[in-house]
Amino acid sequence: MVGTAIFFMIFVAPKYGNRTVLVYITICSTLGSFTVMGCKGVGVAIHQTLHGQNQFTNWLTYVFLSAVIICILVQMNFLNRALDIYNTAVVTPIYYVFFTTCVIVASLVLYKEFFSMSTKDIFGFICGFLIICMGIFQLNAFRDVNISLKNLPNAHRDQLPKVSLNGGSMNQENTDEQRLLENDSICAKDYHDEDDSHPI
């Protein structure tokens, strides 16, 4: 993942960063997965230090801490670029899905957490992840739509539009007829005004 992030930052982002949102999202997601892994390592070090085993004398603790700081800074830089160029409603769901996927893959490789889970737990985890992804997408895709119990269509027959024999709506036909009558009345009024202004 580090190689992917470096390749995208050096070669792909300068050329295609302004064309597609996936470039910056890929960089942020891969670096974000290392941020989560580094935070977990620092958390384990702090936990063991509080229980009498000082881990701040171990060089690996400082590697985790440095990785967290560097990845957060670079990640926020490219995320702000993506938010400046593209719409937030597009960046947020794509970034959430990519970030969560990269974290799951990194956790699977580094900590091998799935090997201690049963098949039923793994299947439930995948189903839950897919449901959350769909929910995030729908919340961001339809957040500008005003949906409430008040503006939902009622099931009363008197409020439904009446359909004519030829398949069209009678309300629409009535509206068209009213417009034609209004236009005829305007033309007739203009004709009478011209006759009054030019007497014989």
XYZ file of N, CA and C in Angstrom:
600
model
N 0.815 -1.209 0.000
C 0.000 0.000 0.000
C 0.855 1.268 0.000
N 2.009 1.182 0.651
C 2.914 2.338 0.627
C 3.381 2.602 -0.795
N 3.719 1.519 -1.528
C 4.137 1.685 -2.915
C 3.038 2.269 -3.778
N 1.796 1.848 -3.531
C 0.662 2.398 -4.287
C 0.483 3.881 -4.011
N 0.571 4.275 -2.738
C 0.408 5.687 -2.378
C 1.525 6.542 -2.978
N 2.758 6.052 -2.913
C 3.886 6.816 -3.468
C 3.771 6.926 -4.986
N 3.383 5.836 -5.646
C 3.217 5.865 -7.106
C 2.137 6.857 -7.513
N 1.024 6.862 -6.803
C -0.058 7.795 -7.125
C 0.354 9.231 -6.855
N 1.097 9.478 -5.788
C 1.503 10.842 -5.457
C 2.502 11.403 -6.464
N 3.412 10.569 -6.964
C 4.480 11.064 -7.836
C 4.049 11.094 -9.303
N 3.406 10.032 -9.772
C 3.158 9.901 -11.206
C 1.700 10.165 -11.602
N 0.750 9.717 -10.804
C -0.656 9.783 -11.232
C -1.312 11.105 -10.852
N -1.076 11.586 -9.631
C -1.762 12.798 -9.151
C -1.474 14.036 -9.987
N -0.213 14.306 -10.403
C 0.004 15.526 -11.212
C -0.715 15.516 -12.554
N -0.948 14.336 -13.139
C -1.571 14.270 -14.462
C -3.084 14.109 -14.391
N -3.542 13.243 -13.508
C -4.966 12.880 -13.505
C -5.694 13.297 -12.241
N -5.054 14.068 -11.373
C -5.708 14.466 -10.133
C -6.910 15.354 -10.348
N -6.872 16.193 -11.381
C -7.984 17.104 -11.649
C -9.047 16.488 -12.549
N -8.832 15.256 -12.997
C -9.778 14.609 -13.899
C -10.713 13.639 -13.189
N -10.198 12.923 -12.227
C -11.013 11.941 -11.522
C -10.741 12.011 -10.026
N -11.785 11.803 -9.250
C -11.686 11.907 -7.801
C -10.990 10.685 -7.197
N -10.899 9.588 -7.961
C -10.330 8.352 -7.431
C -8.841 8.464 -7.130
N -8.153 9.398 -7.765
C -6.703 9.535 -7.548
C -6.421 9.986 -6.122
N -7.003 11.102 -5.718
C -6.781 11.615 -4.366
C -7.394 10.700 -3.310
N -8.533 10.084 -3.641
C -9.173 9.183 -2.689
C -8.305 7.958 -2.439
N -7.659 7.441 -3.475
C -6.777 6.279 -3.306
C -5.592 6.607 -2.413
N -5.013 7.783 -2.604
C -3.885 8.194 -1.760
C -4.318 8.326 -0.300
N -5.447 9.001 -0.088
C -5.932 9.191 1.290
C -6.309 7.869 1.950
N -6.879 6.961 1.185
C -7.327 5.697 1.759
C -6.149 4.812 2.151
N -5.162 4.701 1.280
C -4.006 3.857 1.596
C -3.218 4.413 2.775
N -3.024 5.720 2.797
C -2.319 6.317 3.938
C -3.168 6.274 5.202
N -4.485 6.382 5.042
C -5.366 6.297 6.206
C -5.341 4.929 6.852
N -5.176 3.887 6.052
C -5.069 2.548 6.630
C -3.817 2.418 7.492
N -2.718 3.008 7.054
C -1.499 2.984 7.875
C -1.650 3.854 9.122
N -2.441 4.902 9.028
C -2.718 5.711 10.219
C -3.442 4.898 11.280
N -4.435 4.115 10.844
C -5.181 3.281 11.789
C -4.282 2.211 12.397
N -3.454 1.582 11.559
C -2.550 0.556 12.071
C -1.535 1.147 13.047
N -1.035 2.345 12.718
C -0.091 3.007 13.625
C -0.738 3.399 14.943
N -1.984 3.880 14.870
C -2.703 4.219 16.112
C -2.933 2.995 16.978
N -3.202 1.893 16.348
C -3.392 0.664 17.119
C -2.086 0.238 17.782
N -0.969 0.367 17.056
C 0.326 0.037 17.648
C 0.690 0.937 18.809
N 0.441 2.236 18.661
C 0.713 3.171 19.758
C -0.199 2.886 20.944
N -1.461 2.546 20.662
C -2.380 2.212 21.747
C -1.945 0.981 22.525
N -1.448 -0.033 21.807
C -0.944 -1.229 22.489
C 0.286 -0.886 23.334
N 1.156 -0.026 22.806
C 2.348 0.376 23.562
C 1.977 1.133 24.833
N 0.994 2.035 24.738
C 0.556 2.773 25.927
C -0.091 1.830 26.937
N -0.876 0.881 26.453
C -1.538 -0.083 27.343
C -0.505 -0.925 28.104
N 0.503 -1.388 27.399
C 1.528 -2.195 28.066
C 2.388 -1.355 29.000
N 2.615 -0.097 28.660
C 3.392 0.775 29.539
C 2.646 1.025 30.845
N 1.330 1.207 30.769
C 0.550 1.419 31.988
C 0.493 0.180 32.877
N 0.727 -0.973 32.293
C 0.724 -2.219 33.063
C 2.139 -2.663 33.471
N 3.083 -1.744 33.444
C 4.413 -2.035 33.972
C 5.465 -2.374 32.951
N 5.110 -2.586 31.705
C 6.098 -2.896 30.668
C 6.318 -1.644 29.806
N 7.362 -0.924 30.068
C 7.636 0.337 29.371
C 8.013 0.057 27.920
N 7.143 0.490 27.013
C 7.370 0.281 25.588
C 7.974 1.508 24.900
N 8.150 2.594 25.649
C 8.733 3.783 25.032
C 10.258 3.709 24.979
N 10.809 2.641 25.463
C 12.229 2.362 25.243
C 12.448 1.521 23.992
N 11.336 1.080 23.395
C 11.405 0.276 22.176
C 11.319 1.197 20.961
N 12.201 0.989 19.996
C 12.233 1.857 18.815
C 10.993 1.679 17.943
N 10.324 0.532 18.035
C 9.150 0.286 17.204
C 7.993 1.213 17.579
N 7.937 1.604 18.848
C 6.883 2.536 19.273
C 7.019 3.873 18.569
N 8.250 4.351 18.430
C 8.489 5.637 17.766
C 8.285 5.525 16.251
N 8.499 4.341 15.697
C 8.193 4.139 14.283
C 6.690 4.267 14.048
N 5.892 3.647 14.922
C 4.437 3.758 14.817
C 3.985 5.203 14.984
N 4.560 5.891 15.958
C 4.169 7.284 16.206
C 4.535 8.188 15.037
N 5.711 7.990 14.463
C 6.119 8.784 13.291
C 5.237 8.490 12.090
N 4.882 7.217 11.905
C 4.010 6.855 10.784
C 2.643 7.502 10.917
N 2.126 7.565 12.138
C 0.821 8.195 12.363
C 0.873 9.675 12.004
N 1.886 10.372 12.460
C 1.986 11.816 12.224
C 2.164 12.116 10.734
N 3.077 11.401 10.076
C 3.352 11.659 8.658
C 2.145 11.318 7.799
N 1.521 10.174 8.069
C 0.370 9.768 7.256
C -0.807 10.719 7.431
N -1.019 11.219 8.636
C -2.127 12.155 8.859
C -1.887 13.454 8.103
N -0.671 13.961 8.126
C -0.372 15.218 7.438
C -0.547 15.081 5.926
N 0.003 14.019 5.354
C -0.117 13.820 3.901
C -1.557 13.520 3.516
N -2.229 12.738 4.329
C -3.615 12.388 4.050
C -4.514 13.618 4.059
N -4.367 14.487 5.033
C -5.184 15.693 5.100
C -4.886 16.635 3.941
N -3.646 16.645 3.486
C -3.281 17.487 2.349
C -4.036 17.071 1.088
N -4.002 15.783 0.770
C -4.675 15.317 -0.445
C -6.191 15.301 -0.285
N -6.672 15.102 0.922
C -8.118 15.150 1.129
C -8.654 16.563 0.928
N -7.914 17.563 1.376
C -8.329 18.952 1.139
C -8.287 19.296 -0.343
N -7.327 18.733 -1.077
C -7.297 18.953 -2.519
C -8.535 18.366 -3.191
N -8.901 17.173 -2.764
C -10.083 16.543 -3.349
C -11.351 17.337 -3.031
N -11.453 17.843 -1.808
C -12.644 18.619 -1.431
C -12.678 19.971 -2.126
N -11.521 20.538 -2.460
C -11.490 21.806 -3.185
C -11.928 21.651 -4.633
N -11.634 20.506 -5.230
C -11.921 20.315 -6.653
C -13.300 19.698 -6.865
N -13.644 18.695 -6.072
C -14.867 17.922 -6.298
C -15.901 18.215 -5.215
N -17.112 17.790 -5.492
C -18.226 18.009 -4.581
C -18.088 17.100 -3.356
N -18.481 17.627 -2.204
C -18.390 16.845 -0.967
C -19.281 15.617 -1.014
N -20.433 15.730 -1.668
C -21.340 14.587 -1.771
C -20.753 13.452 -2.589
N -19.770 13.742 -3.421
C -19.095 12.704 -4.204
C -17.893 12.162 -3.440
N -17.144 13.042 -2.789
C -15.908 12.634 -2.107
C -16.216 11.773 -0.882
N -17.211 12.153 -0.101
C -17.459 11.487 1.183
C -17.789 10.005 1.053
N -18.779 9.594 0.244
C -19.070 8.149 0.187
C -17.957 7.327 -0.436
N -17.305 7.865 -1.478
C -16.212 7.114 -2.115
C -15.039 6.970 -1.150
N -14.729 8.048 -0.448
C -13.625 7.984 0.509
C -13.930 7.023 1.647
N -15.159 7.000 2.108
C -15.528 6.096 3.205
C -15.343 4.640 2.786
N -15.822 4.298 1.585
C -15.730 2.913 1.110
C -14.273 2.514 0.897
N -13.491 3.366 0.233
C -12.088 3.048 -0.033
C -11.292 2.960 1.267
N -11.526 3.907 2.165
C -10.783 3.931 3.424
C -11.071 2.683 4.263
N -12.344 2.332 4.398
C -12.710 1.161 5.190
C -12.166 -0.116 4.570
N -12.204 -0.205 3.249
C -11.661 -1.391 2.575
C -10.161 -1.524 2.802
N -9.439 -0.416 2.698
C -7.981 -0.462 2.917
C -7.652 -0.812 4.369
N -8.430 -0.319 5.305
C -8.194 -0.646 6.716
C -8.433 -2.129 6.970
N -9.481 -2.682 6.361
C -9.765 -4.104 6.539
C -8.641 -4.952 5.956
N -8.166 -4.590 4.768
C -7.079 -5.357 4.137
C -5.797 -5.249 4.956
N -5.475 -4.044 5.414
C -4.255 -3.872 6.218
C -4.348 -4.615 7.539
N -5.512 -4.609 8.156
C -5.688 -5.350 9.403
C -5.596 -6.848 9.171
N -6.091 -7.302 8.033
C -6.011 -8.723 7.700
C -4.564 -9.160 7.482
N -3.773 -8.303 6.849
C -2.381 -8.661 6.560
C -1.510 -8.519 7.793
N -1.684 -7.417 8.532
C -0.764 -7.123 9.639
C -1.091 -7.907 10.900
N -2.351 -7.857 11.299
C -2.733 -8.470 12.568
C -3.427 -9.817 12.415
N -3.809 -10.185 11.176
C -4.432 -11.477 10.893
C -5.627 -11.737 11.810
N -6.510 -10.733 11.873
C -7.649 -10.834 12.778
C -8.719 -11.787 12.263
N -8.822 -11.937 10.950
C -9.867 -12.796 10.411
C -9.602 -14.279 10.671
N -8.358 -14.631 10.930
C -8.047 -16.045 11.156
C -8.600 -16.545 12.487
N -8.858 -15.641 13.394
C -9.428 -16.035 14.684
C -10.949 -15.915 14.717
N -11.556 -15.584 13.594
C -13.014 -15.439 13.509
C -13.616 -16.649 12.816
N -14.851 -16.947 13.174
C -15.563 -18.043 12.526
C -16.128 -17.584 11.181
N -16.573 -18.547 10.399
C -17.125 -18.224 9.077
C -18.386 -17.378 9.192
N -19.202 -17.669 10.195
C -20.426 -16.897 10.396
C -20.112 -15.455 10.770
N -19.094 -15.238 11.603
C -18.717 -13.878 11.974
C -18.143 -13.111 10.790
N -17.357 -13.788 9.974
C -16.796 -13.124 8.789
C -17.905 -12.736 7.816
N -18.862 -13.643 7.612
C -19.988 -13.342 6.712
C -20.832 -12.189 7.253
N -21.088 -12.186 8.557
C -21.834 -11.079 9.160
C -21.094 -9.769 9.072
N -19.765 -9.820 9.224
C -18.964 -8.607 9.111
C -19.036 -8.034 7.703
N -18.937 -8.897 6.693
C -18.991 -8.424 5.304
C -20.365 -7.851 4.987
N -21.427 -8.521 5.444
C -22.780 -8.009 5.211
C -22.996 -6.657 5.890
N -22.509 -6.528 7.116
C -22.617 -5.244 7.806
C -21.861 -4.138 7.112
N -20.686 -4.463 6.601
C -19.897 -3.468 5.870
C -20.605 -3.012 4.608
N -21.197 -3.946 3.870
C -21.916 -3.584 2.651
C -23.152 -2.745 2.956
N -23.860 -3.070 4.020
C -25.046 -2.291 4.401
C -24.663 -0.862 4.780
N -23.565 -0.720 5.536
C -23.113 0.618 5.921
C -22.701 1.420 4.695
N -22.023 0.775 3.753
C -21.611 1.464 2.532
C -22.816 1.960 1.740
N -23.840 1.114 1.616
C -25.047 1.534 0.898
C -25.769 2.650 1.633
N -25.798 2.575 2.969
C -26.440 3.641 3.731
C -25.728 4.974 3.595
N -24.401 4.951 3.646
C -23.625 6.189 3.474
C -23.844 6.775 2.095
N -23.876 5.916 1.082
C -24.103 6.401 -0.280
C -25.477 7.044 -0.422
N -26.515 6.403 0.135
C -27.855 6.953 0.020
C -28.019 8.254 0.795
N -27.390 8.338 1.959
C -27.479 9.575 2.739
C -26.844 10.740 2.007
N -25.741 10.508 1.336
C -25.066 11.586 0.614
C -25.684 11.846 -0.752
N -26.253 10.825 -1.373
C -26.847 11.015 -2.694
C -28.191 11.724 -2.626
N -28.960 11.485 -1.556
C -30.313 12.033 -1.452
C -30.449 13.020 -0.297
N -29.337 13.649 0.102
C -29.436 14.552 1.243
C -30.125 15.866 0.888
N -30.150 16.244 -0.399
C -30.822 17.474 -0.817
C -32.303 17.254 -1.106
N -32.755 16.025 -1.069
C -34.161 15.720 -1.329
C -34.945 15.856 -0.030
N -36.018 16.644 -0.079
C -36.839 16.876 1.102
C -37.864 15.750 1.225
N -37.551 14.757 2.038
C -38.432 13.605 2.241
C -38.880 13.591 3.687
N -40.173 13.615 3.895
C -40.744 13.541 5.236
C -42.109 12.873 5.152
N -42.708 12.620 6.300
C -44.023 11.989 6.314
C -45.109 12.906 5.770
N -44.886 14.221 5.831
C -45.901 15.162 5.376
C -46.003 15.227 3.858
N -44.840 15.154 3.167
C -44.877 15.298 1.712
C -44.896 13.964 0.977
N -45.070 12.851 1.694
C -45.247 11.576 1.016
C -46.613 11.538 0.346
N -46.735 10.927 -0.810
C -48.049 10.898 -1.499
C -49.056 10.071 -0.721
N -50.271 10.629 -0.639
C -51.348 9.929 0.047
C -52.030 8.941 -0.897
N -52.664 7.961 -0.305
C -53.288 6.892 -1.095
C -54.770 7.142 -1.351
N -55.264 8.384 -1.183
C -56.671 8.682 -1.415
C -56.943 8.810 -2.909
N -58.089 8.321 -3.323
C -58.401 8.343 -4.743
C -58.711 9.746 -5.243
N -59.282 10.579 -4.357
C -59.658 11.910 -4.804
C -58.450 12.803 -5.028
N -57.285 12.425 -4.498
C -56.088 13.227 -4.686
C -55.205 12.702 -5.803
N -55.532 11.532 -6.354
C -54.745 10.987 -7.447
C -55.145 11.659 -8.751
N -54.231 11.851 -9.685
C -54.572 12.464 -10.973
C -55.453 11.542 -11.804
N -56.486 12.121 -12.412
C -57.401 11.350 -13.242
C -56.779 11.117 -14.609
N -56.974 9.882 -15.111
C -56.380 9.477 -16.379
C -57.465 9.424 -17.431
N -57.203 10.007 -18.577
C -58.170 9.997 -19.658
C -58.095 8.689 -20.428
N -58.971 8.549 -21.445
C -59.030 7.303 -22.199
C -57.792 7.059 -23.039
N -57.157 8.115 -23.514
C -55.977 7.943 -24.349
C -54.698 7.814 -23.544
N -54.786 7.657 -22.221
C -53.607 7.425 -21.400
C -53.013 8.670 -20.803
N -53.482 9.852 -21.192
C -52.929 11.071 -20.640
C -53.645 11.488 -19.376
N -53.117 12.493 -18.733
C -53.714 12.988 -17.500
C -54.752 14.041 -17.827
N -55.954 13.929 -17.197
C -57.011 14.904 -17.452
C -56.653 16.259 -16.897
N -55.868 16.267 -15.791
C -55.438 17.553 -15.245
C -54.555 18.283 -16.242
N -53.686 17.514 -16.917
C -52.824 18.132 -17.909
C -53.631 18.615 -19.104
N -54.658 17.800 -19.505
C -55.486 18.219 -20.628
C -56.277 19.480 -20.280
N -56.809 19.558 -19.064
C -57.545 20.749 -18.656
C -56.645 21.969 -18.660
N -55.417 21.789 -18.221
C -54.483 22.911 -18.218
C -54.194 23.382 -19.631
N -54.030 22.443 -20.565
C -53.776 22.827 -21.959
C -54.973 23.551 -22.557
N -56.201 23.079 -22.248
C -57.387 23.745 -22.769
C -57.528 25.161 -22.209
N -57.220 25.326 -20.937
C -57.297 26.669 -20.358
C -56.308 27.609 -21.026
N -55.112 27.099 -21.331
C -54.118 27.949 -21.996
C -54.593 28.342 -23.391
N -55.213 27.399 -24.132
C -55.722 27.731 -25.459
C -56.831 28.773 -25.379
N -57.738 28.630 -24.403
C -58.817 29.613 -24.256
C -58.266 30.982 -23.900
N -57.256 31.024 -23.024
C -56.667 32.307 -22.672
C -56.011 32.976 -23.875
N -55.321 32.167 -24.704
C -54.682 32.737 -25.891
C -55.719 33.263 -26.878
N -56.851 32.529 -27.049
C -57.908 32.998 -27.950
C -58.529 34.292 -27.461
N -58.716 34.387 -26.130
C -59.318 35.609 -25.600
C -58.379 36.794 -25.764
N -57.074 36.563 -25.610
C -56.103 37.660 -25.786
C -56.089 38.114 -27.237
N -56.111 37.145 -28.190
C -56.108 37.509 -29.605
C -57.386 38.264 -29.976
N -58.526 37.833 -29.450
C -59.785 38.521 -29.737
C -59.782 39.935 -29.176
N -59.208 40.118 -27.991
C -59.154 41.449 -27.388
C -58.267 42.365 -28.213
N -57.123 41.847 -28.682
C -56.250 42.662 -29.519
C -56.923 43.041 -30.829
N -57.720 42.128 -31.392
C -58.413 42.415 -32.642
C -59.446 43.524 -32.451
N -60.207 43.451 -31.374
C -61.212 44.517 -31.087
C -60.532 45.840 -30.809
N -59.411 45.832 -30.152
C -58.698 47.092 -29.890
C -58.230 47.714 -31.192
N -57.767 46.903 -32.119
C -57.330 47.466 -33.410
C -58.503 48.054 -34.172
N -59.690 47.392 -34.118
C -60.861 47.938 -34.795
C -61.303 49.257 -34.186
N -61.203 49.399 -32.888
C -61.601 50.643 -32.250
C -60.643 51.772 -32.554
N -59.357 51.430 -32.710
C -58.381 52.483 -32.964
C -58.417 52.962 -34.396
N -58.998 52.179 -35.340
C -59.085 52.578 -36.761
C -60.548 52.548 -37.188
N -61.291 53.588 -36.868
C -62.722 53.614 -37.270
C -62.851 53.854 -38.761
N -63.979 53.387 -39.328
C -64.199 53.535 -40.771
C -64.755 54.942 -41.040
